[in-house]
Short mmCIF file of C-alpha atoms in Angstrom, two decimals:
data_model
loop_
_atom_site.label_atom_id
_atom_site.label_comp_id
_atom_site.label_asym_id
_atom_site.label_seq_id
_atom_site.Cartn_x
_atom_site.Cartn_y
_atom_site.Cartn_z
CA GLY A 1 44.02 31.81 19.88
CA ILE A 2 46.97 31.22 23.27
CA ASN A 3 46.43 35.52 23.01
CA ALA A 4 42.82 35.34 23.05
CA GLU A 5 42.43 32.47 26.03
CA TYR A 6 44.93 34.65 28.19
CA GLY A 7 43.06 37.33 27.93
CA GLY A 8 39.94 36.38 28.85
CA TYR A 9 42.20 34.32 31.88
CA PHE A 10 43.50 37.81 32.57
CA VAL A 11 39.97 39.34 33.10
CA CYS A 12 38.47 36.86 34.93
CA VAL A 13 41.29 37.16 38.09
CA HIS A 14 41.11 41.29 38.10
CA MET A 15 37.73 40.82 38.53
CA LYS A 16 37.89 38.44 41.28
CA ARG A 17 40.88 40.88 42.47
CA LEU A 18 38.25 44.08 42.10
CA PHE A 19 35.26 42.01 43.86
CA GLY A 20 36.10 38.80 45.32
CA LYS A 21 36.87 40.57 48.72
CA ARG A 22 33.60 43.31 49.07
CA PHE A 23 30.87 39.63 48.98
CA GLN A 24 32.95 37.92 51.37
CA HIS A 25 30.55 39.34 54.07
CA LEU A 26 27.98 37.97 52.62
CA ASP A 27 28.51 34.32 52.43
CA VAL A 28 26.51 32.87 54.73
CA PHE A 29 26.90 29.37 54.02
CA PRO A 30 30.68 29.55 55.93
CA LYS A 31 32.90 26.91 54.99
CA THR A 32 35.50 24.42 57.06
CA SER A 33 38.91 23.10 55.90
CA ALA A 34 38.54 19.57 55.78
CA GLU A 35 40.58 18.91 58.99
CA ALA A 36 37.96 19.63 61.66
CA LEU A 37 36.08 17.91 59.91
CA VAL A 38 35.51 15.12 62.58
CA ARG A 39 33.06 12.02 61.87
CA SER A 40 31.44 10.68 66.06
CA HIS A 41 29.41 6.91 66.00
CA SER A 42 26.92 9.45 68.23
CA GLY A 43 26.88 11.12 65.05
CA GLY A 44 25.75 8.47 62.89
CA ILE A 45 23.07 7.63 65.02
CA VAL A 46 21.88 10.84 64.91
CA THR A 47 21.80 11.41 61.64
CA LEU A 48 20.49 7.72 60.69
CA ILE A 49 17.35 9.36 62.90
CA ALA A 50 16.91 12.21 61.39
CA GLY A 51 16.76 10.79 57.54
CA LEU A 52 14.09 7.56 58.89
CA ILE A 53 12.22 10.78 60.84
CA LEU A 54 13.31 13.06 57.01
CA THR A 55 11.72 9.78 55.09
CA TYR A 56 8.59 9.34 57.12
CA LEU A 57 7.52 12.73 56.37
CA THR A 58 8.30 13.43 52.96
CA LEU A 59 6.79 10.80 51.82
CA SER A 60 3.65 12.13 53.76
CA GLU A 61 4.03 14.95 52.62
CA VAL A 62 4.11 13.16 48.59
CA TYR A 63 1.24 11.36 49.90
CA ASP A 64 -1.09 14.35 51.22
CA TYR A 65 -0.73 16.70 47.45
CA MET A 66 -1.27 12.74 45.79
CA LYS A 67 -4.61 12.45 47.37
CA TRP A 68 -8.18 13.50 45.71
CA GLU A 69 -9.85 15.82 48.44
CA PRO A 70 -13.40 16.08 47.57
CA GLN A 71 -15.30 20.27 46.99
CA ASP A 72 -19.31 19.97 46.20
CA GLU A 73 -20.36 22.92 44.96
CA LEU A 74 -24.20 24.17 43.93
CA PHE A 75 -25.61 24.97 40.60
CA VAL A 76 -29.21 24.75 39.17
CA ASP A 77 -30.20 21.88 37.25
CA THR A 78 -29.94 22.45 33.67
CA THR A 79 -29.61 18.59 32.34
CA ARG A 80 -31.77 17.53 29.78
CA GLU A 81 -31.88 13.56 31.53
CA ARG A 82 -35.38 12.79 31.52
CA THR A 83 -35.13 9.25 33.66
CA VAL A 84 -34.05 7.34 36.38
CA HIS A 85 -33.31 4.73 37.30
CA ILE A 86 -34.54 4.03 40.37
CA ILE A 87 -32.43 0.61 42.26
CA PHE A 88 -33.61 -1.34 44.65
CA ASP A 89 -34.24 -4.51 47.44
CA ILE A 90 -36.50 -4.59 49.48
CA VAL A 91 -37.66 -7.38 51.75
CA PHE A 92 -41.31 -7.37 53.24
CA TYR A 93 -41.98 -9.84 55.96
CA GLY A 94 -45.26 -10.35 56.84
CA LEU A 95 -46.54 -10.22 51.85
CA LYS A 96 -46.53 -13.34 49.50
CA CYS A 97 -45.46 -12.30 46.18
CA ALA A 98 -48.41 -13.75 45.21
CA GLU A 99 -49.98 -10.31 46.97
CA THR A 100 -47.19 -8.39 46.33
CA GLN A 101 -47.06 -6.10 43.47
CA ILE A 102 -45.08 -2.41 41.95
CA ASP A 103 -46.97 -0.01 40.96
CA VAL A 104 -45.28 3.58 39.16
CA VAL A 105 -46.93 6.53 39.28
CA ASP A 106 -46.50 10.46 38.50
CA GLU A 107 -47.36 13.83 38.61
CA LEU A 108 -48.13 13.69 34.59
CA GLY A 109 -50.81 10.96 35.75
CA GLU A 110 -47.88 8.51 33.94
CA GLN A 111 -49.00 4.82 35.91
CA GLN A 112 -46.62 1.63 35.55
CA ASN A 113 -49.06 -1.27 36.94
CA ARG A 114 -47.95 -3.99 38.81
CA VAL A 115 -45.03 -4.34 37.33
CA THR A 116 -43.13 -7.27 35.86
CA HIS A 117 -40.61 -5.66 33.53
CA ASN A 118 -36.62 -6.02 35.70
CA ILE A 119 -38.49 -7.28 38.96
CA ASP A 120 -37.69 -10.45 40.37
CA LYS A 121 -40.18 -11.29 42.94
CA ILE A 122 -38.32 -13.48 45.29
CA LYS A 123 -40.24 -16.08 48.18
CA VAL A 124 -38.11 -15.78 51.21
CA ASN A 125 -37.86 -17.41 55.13
CA ARG A 126 -38.92 -14.62 56.47
CA LYS A 127 -37.25 -16.14 59.68
CA THR A 128 -33.52 -16.78 57.78
CA LEU A 129 -34.47 -15.19 54.70
CA GLU A 130 -33.07 -17.50 52.68
CA THR A 131 -35.06 -18.00 49.15
CA ILE A 132 -38.30 -20.66 49.27
CA MET A 133 -38.89 -20.43 45.08
CA SER A 134 -38.24 -17.24 42.76
CA ALA A 135 -41.47 -15.38 41.72
CA LYS A 136 -39.97 -14.89 38.27
CA VAL A 137 -38.53 -19.23 38.05
CA ALA A 138 -41.70 -19.49 39.35
CA ARG A 139 -43.52 -18.10 36.35
CA LEU A 140 -41.18 -19.82 33.85
CA GLY A 141 -43.81 -23.20 34.02
CA ASP A 142 -41.60 -24.54 37.02
CA THR A 143 -43.24 -24.80 40.59
CA SER A 144 -41.81 -28.54 41.79
CA LEU A 145 -41.20 -27.68 44.94
CA LYS A 146 -37.99 -29.93 46.49
CA VAL A 147 -39.19 -31.92 49.06
CA PHE A 148 -37.62 -35.17 49.40
CA ASP A 149 -33.89 -35.70 49.22
CA ASP A 150 -31.87 -37.08 45.62
CA LEU A 151 -31.80 -40.70 46.87
CA TYR A 152 -35.76 -40.65 47.83
CA CYS A 153 -37.52 -43.26 45.24
CA GLY A 154 -40.78 -43.01 45.64
CA HIS A 155 -43.78 -45.03 44.58
CA CYS A 156 -45.85 -44.32 41.82
CA GLY A 157 -49.51 -46.98 42.53
CA PRO A 158 -50.54 -49.25 41.49
CA GLY A 159 -48.71 -51.86 38.28
CA ALA A 160 -46.16 -49.48 38.36
CA ALA A 161 -42.74 -50.89 37.08
CA GLU A 162 -40.22 -52.00 39.00
CA GLY A 163 -37.31 -49.19 39.46
CA ARG A 164 -39.81 -46.37 38.53
CA CYS A 165 -39.77 -43.19 40.52
CA CYS A 166 -41.70 -40.90 41.28
CA ASN A 167 -41.14 -38.31 44.09
CA SER A 168 -42.91 -35.29 43.31
CA CYS A 169 -47.47 -35.41 43.60
CA ASP A 170 -46.92 -33.80 40.25
CA GLN A 171 -44.96 -36.94 38.67
CA VAL A 172 -47.27 -39.52 40.79
CA GLN A 173 -51.27 -37.05 39.22
CA LEU A 174 -49.44 -37.73 36.04
CA PHE A 175 -48.73 -41.87 36.48
CA TYR A 176 -52.29 -42.43 36.96
CA ARG A 177 -53.58 -40.07 34.07
CA GLU A 178 -51.07 -42.28 32.09
CA LYS A 179 -52.72 -45.70 33.82
CA GLY A 180 -56.77 -44.23 33.58
CA LEU A 181 -56.19 -44.14 37.56
CA PRO A 182 -58.90 -41.68 39.53
CA LEU A 183 -56.57 -39.20 40.05
CA SER A 184 -58.49 -38.86 43.97
CA GLU A 185 -56.21 -41.60 44.79
CA ALA A 186 -53.34 -39.52 43.63
CA LEU A 187 -54.02 -36.97 45.91
CA GLN A 188 -53.90 -39.37 48.70
CA SER A 189 -49.89 -40.12 47.80
CA GLU A 190 -47.35 -39.71 49.95
CA GLN A 191 -45.48 -37.59 47.74
CA CYS A 192 -49.04 -34.88 46.88
CA GLN A 193 -49.62 -35.46 51.14
CA LYS A 194 -46.43 -33.92 51.98
CA GLU A 195 -46.27 -31.08 49.43
CA ARG A 196 -49.20 -30.38 50.89
CA ASP A 197 -47.94 -30.21 54.71
CA PHE A 198 -45.00 -28.41 52.96
CA LYS A 199 -46.62 -26.32 51.45
CA SER A 200 -48.37 -25.62 54.58
CA ALA A 201 -45.63 -24.54 56.78
CA HIS A 202 -43.78 -22.64 54.26
CA ARG A 203 -46.33 -20.66 53.43
CA LEU A 204 -46.88 -19.60 57.09
CA GLU A 205 -43.10 -18.61 57.31
CA GLU A 206 -42.87 -17.22 54.61
CA GLY A 207 -41.92 -13.35 52.74
CA CYS A 208 -41.67 -11.72 50.22
CA ARG A 209 -38.18 -9.82 48.98
CA ILE A 210 -38.39 -7.58 45.61
CA LYS A 211 -35.76 -6.37 43.69
CA GLY A 212 -35.57 -5.25 40.15
CA ASP A 213 -35.00 -1.50 38.38
CA LEU A 214 -37.55 1.25 38.00
CA LEU A 215 -36.91 3.64 35.43
CA VAL A 216 -39.35 7.03 36.45
CA ASN A 217 -39.31 10.31 34.94
CA LYS A 218 -37.56 13.02 36.42
CA ILE A 219 -40.73 14.11 38.09
CA ALA A 220 -42.51 14.21 41.16
CA GLY A 221 -43.97 10.37 41.83
CA ASN A 222 -44.15 7.66 44.60
CA PHE A 223 -43.74 3.58 43.53
CA HIS A 224 -45.51 1.75 46.36
CA VAL A 225 -46.12 -1.83 47.40
CA ALA A 226 -50.28 -1.70 48.29
CA PRO A 227 -53.48 -4.82 49.31
CA GLY A 228 -55.84 -5.38 45.73
CA ALA A 229 -55.22 -5.03 41.89
CA SER A 230 -54.27 -1.61 40.49
CA ALA A 231 -56.20 -0.42 38.04
CA GLU A 232 -56.27 2.91 35.44
CA GLN A 233 -59.36 4.71 35.54
CA MET A 234 -60.72 7.91 33.85
CA HIS A 235 -62.52 10.14 35.09
CA SER A 236 -63.86 13.32 34.13
CA GLY A 237 -60.68 13.01 31.39
CA HIS A 238 -58.37 12.43 34.02
CA SER A 239 -56.53 8.98 34.64
CA HIS A 240 -56.60 8.46 37.74
CA HIS A 241 -55.04 5.33 39.70
CA VAL A 242 -57.36 2.71 42.01
CA HIS A 243 -56.57 -0.59 44.38
CA GLN A 244 -59.51 -2.55 43.25
CA ILE A 245 -60.21 -3.92 46.26
CA THR A 246 -63.52 -3.76 49.21
CA ARG A 247 -64.59 -2.40 52.18
CA ALA A 248 -64.93 -5.34 53.55
CA LYS A 249 -61.63 -7.07 52.47
CA LEU A 250 -60.04 -3.69 54.30
CA GLN A 251 -61.73 -5.31 57.44
CA GLU A 252 -60.49 -8.60 56.97
CA LEU A 253 -57.02 -7.35 57.02
CA SER A 254 -57.16 -5.82 60.03
CA ASN A 255 -56.24 -7.69 61.99
CA THR A 256 -53.09 -10.15 59.43
CA ILE A 257 -52.24 -7.95 57.45
CA ASP A 258 -47.90 -7.28 58.20
CA PHE A 259 -45.98 -4.45 56.69
CA GLU A 260 -42.89 -5.07 58.87
CA HIS A 261 -39.99 -4.71 55.72
CA LYS A 262 -36.05 -4.54 54.93
CA VAL A 263 -34.52 -2.43 52.85
CA PHE A 264 -32.04 -3.37 51.95
CA LYS A 265 -30.71 -1.44 48.86
CA LEU A 266 -32.73 2.26 46.97
CA SER A 267 -30.65 4.70 44.97
CA PHE A 268 -31.47 6.55 42.52
CA GLY A 269 -28.77 5.44 39.25
CA GLN A 270 -25.25 4.89 40.04
CA THR A 271 -23.53 4.93 43.63
CA TYR A 272 -19.94 6.14 43.93
CA PRO A 273 -17.24 5.94 46.68
CA GLY A 274 -18.39 7.01 49.13
CA MET A 275 -21.50 7.74 48.70
CA ILE A 276 -24.54 7.24 51.66
CA ASN A 277 -27.77 5.98 50.60
CA PRO A 278 -29.28 6.63 54.09
CA LEU A 279 -32.25 3.99 53.77
CA GLU A 280 -30.35 1.64 52.53
CA GLY A 281 -30.31 -1.75 55.98
CA HIS A 282 -33.29 0.66 57.58
CA GLU A 283 -36.11 -2.16 59.02
CA MET A 284 -39.62 -1.57 60.47
CA ASP A 285 -42.16 -3.33 62.00
CA ILE A 286 -45.34 -2.02 61.12
CA LYS A 287 -48.50 -4.70 61.87
CA GLY A 288 -51.64 -3.95 60.96
CA LEU A 289 -53.92 -1.29 58.22
CA VAL A 290 -50.34 1.39 58.56
CA ARG A 291 -50.39 3.74 55.63
CA HIS A 292 -46.53 4.45 55.56
CA SER A 293 -44.66 6.59 53.31
CA TYR A 294 -40.96 8.09 53.34
CA LEU A 295 -40.69 11.51 51.71
CA LEU A 296 -37.59 11.37 49.43
CA GLN A 297 -35.86 14.78 48.41
CA VAL A 298 -33.64 13.74 45.73
CA VAL A 299 -30.86 16.04 44.40
CA PRO A 300 -28.94 15.52 41.23
CA THR A 301 -25.00 14.24 41.59
CA GLU A 302 -22.74 15.08 39.45
CA TYR A 303 -18.92 13.10 40.68
CA ASN A 304 -15.96 13.29 39.52
CA ASP A 305 -12.95 12.55 40.72
CA GLY A 306 -10.23 12.84 37.76
CA TRP A 307 -10.72 9.91 36.02
CA ARG A 308 -14.31 8.97 35.74
CA LEU A 309 -17.69 10.73 35.47
CA ILE A 310 -20.89 9.75 37.71
CA GLU A 311 -23.85 11.08 36.54
CA THR A 312 -26.00 10.27 39.70
CA HIS A 313 -28.75 11.60 42.59
CA GLN A 314 -28.27 11.34 46.31
CA TYR A 315 -31.27 11.77 48.44
CA SER A 316 -32.52 12.63 52.46
CA VAL A 317 -35.89 10.76 54.15
CA THR A 318 -38.30 11.44 56.16
CA ASN A 319 -41.32 9.11 57.09
CA HIS A 320 -44.61 9.38 58.22
CA THR A 321 -47.00 6.16 58.86
CA GLU A 322 -50.65 6.28 59.47
CA ARG A 323 -53.26 4.29 61.02
CA ILE A 324 -56.43 3.14 58.72
CA ASP A 325 -59.61 2.83 60.83
CA PRO A 326 -61.17 -0.01 57.29
CA TYR A 327 -63.92 1.53 59.53
CA SER A 328 -64.66 4.61 58.92
CA GLU A 329 -66.78 7.14 56.38
CA HIS A 330 -63.16 8.08 54.18
CA VAL A 331 -60.50 5.50 53.54
CA HIS A 332 -57.06 5.86 52.23
CA LEU A 333 -55.05 2.97 51.00
CA PRO A 334 -52.85 0.98 52.96
CA GLY A 335 -49.63 0.30 52.00
CA ILE A 336 -45.96 0.89 52.02
CA PHE A 337 -45.06 4.12 49.73
CA PHE A 338 -41.54 5.21 48.84
CA LYS A 339 -42.76 9.53 47.34
CA TYR A 340 -39.72 11.18 45.05
CA ASP A 341 -39.28 14.83 44.36
CA PHE A 342 -36.41 16.19 42.60
CA SER A 343 -34.42 19.38 44.16
CA PRO A 344 -34.05 21.69 40.92
CA ILE A 345 -30.86 22.74 42.41
CA MET A 346 -27.61 19.82 41.39
CA VAL A 347 -24.15 19.20 43.69
CA LYS A 348 -21.21 18.95 41.49
CA ILE A 349 -18.47 16.60 43.29
CA HIS A 350 -15.08 17.62 42.02
CA SER A 351 -11.55 17.50 42.86
CA LYS A 352 -9.49 19.70 44.53
CA LYS A 353 -5.59 19.22 43.97
CA LYS A 354 -3.00 21.26 46.38
CA SER A 355 -0.40 23.61 44.05
CA PHE A 356 2.71 22.16 43.17
CA ALA A 357 4.49 25.08 44.67
CA HIS A 358 3.06 24.46 47.49
CA PHE A 359 3.97 20.56 47.78
CA LEU A 360 7.48 22.54 46.42
CA THR A 361 7.23 24.72 50.19
CA ARG A 362 5.75 21.92 52.24
CA LEU A 363 8.47 19.71 51.29
CA CYS A 364 11.65 21.47 50.90
CA ALA A 365 9.80 22.90 54.66
CA ILE A 366 10.40 19.29 56.37
CA ILE A 367 13.84 18.75 54.73
CA GLY A 368 15.36 22.07 56.79
CA GLY A 369 13.00 21.81 59.53
CA ILE A 370 14.67 18.70 59.86
CA TRP A 371 18.10 18.61 59.76
CA VAL A 372 17.59 22.06 61.82
CA SER A 373 16.30 20.32 64.77
CA ILE A 374 18.03 17.31 64.64
CA GLY A 375 21.45 19.18 64.52
CA ILE A 376 20.91 21.80 67.45
CA ILE A 377 19.75 18.91 69.63
CA PHE A 378 23.02 17.18 68.64
CA ARG A 379 24.97 20.04 69.14
CA LEU A 380 23.44 20.70 72.48
CA THR A 381 24.14 16.86 74.02
CA ARG A 382 27.48 17.11 72.60
CA SER A 383 27.94 20.68 74.74
CA LEU A 384 26.22 18.93 77.84
CA ALA A 385 27.95 16.41 77.55
CA ASP A 386 31.17 17.36 77.75
CA VAL A 387 30.66 20.03 80.05
CA SER A 388 30.09 16.89 81.83
CA THR A 389 32.95 14.92 81.86
CA LYS A 390 35.06 17.74 82.69
CA LYS A 391 33.74 18.77 86.34
CA LYS A 392 33.75 14.51 86.53
CA ASP A 393 38.27 15.33 85.74
#
């Protein structure tokens, strides 16, 4: 064992003597003796500044490496998705909820008339957009209006027991029925008169906010708000979508109807971070008898940021307004129309990260560059300081 160890040591010493001097001139890392190393106050400050700069740039590079960069690619849409959700929230300032309905028609002739499923119509004040009453609540039978405050106690009528309060016109009429009194007298009560005045005032200021979710076929079609009751009519074996409204009614509406509206939300499916729906926030003042059409080009979109996959749709929009003359021979149906068509091209948005080798190369360049640059600046300033000191001496 001793002889083997001694033999190995002899080989190492021999190799060092043989090759040590030959490669010494290739050393790019010259060594400085310990006696030549001197630490200074200014050198410490420069080192601290270099460390702060190095830390900031290193963290910035790490953040840039971890950051998700979206990349768009175009493909032919080969998905077999048959339906699409249209999510909307639109307020019509000049239309009453009783006059407002949503209809859907597609190119295959399939119709959804007077859609109520997943739709909520809300009466709002057209100036403040404060809710007056939800049509969904009204369908459940709660049509009472809050005219009086909570402390009010209205008189029910002749012979009413002390302490009994009737705080609405309905409650007064109920009391009159119980007593067998004529309802015509009940309608003259304070409660009924104030409710009539309240309804009249709010009807002049009433608008309608419609929000909901439409499930439509993934083919060209439209959904719209137009006057007159909608219906499906068969003609020559084909189905037609019609609105039952007379020419005389259109002539009557020509000076009173108001299609002014604002789109709070309109999307074809889910939204993803950074997605832009161009009609959201759009407001248009349209008065009189018009047919205003929004032409939407809908593009299937797949969003994948590495954490989640969202299949949705983007869209672009143009619009067109046509004035309707109710006295002309051929009259088009007035209203607000959202006409959509689907693109055969799909956009895929996915994450793109820099390679680790690229990140490591930049990081090494930053570290090396900072130390070299700071070293050069420090030596230059020291040299200038030494020259200045010698001149003073």
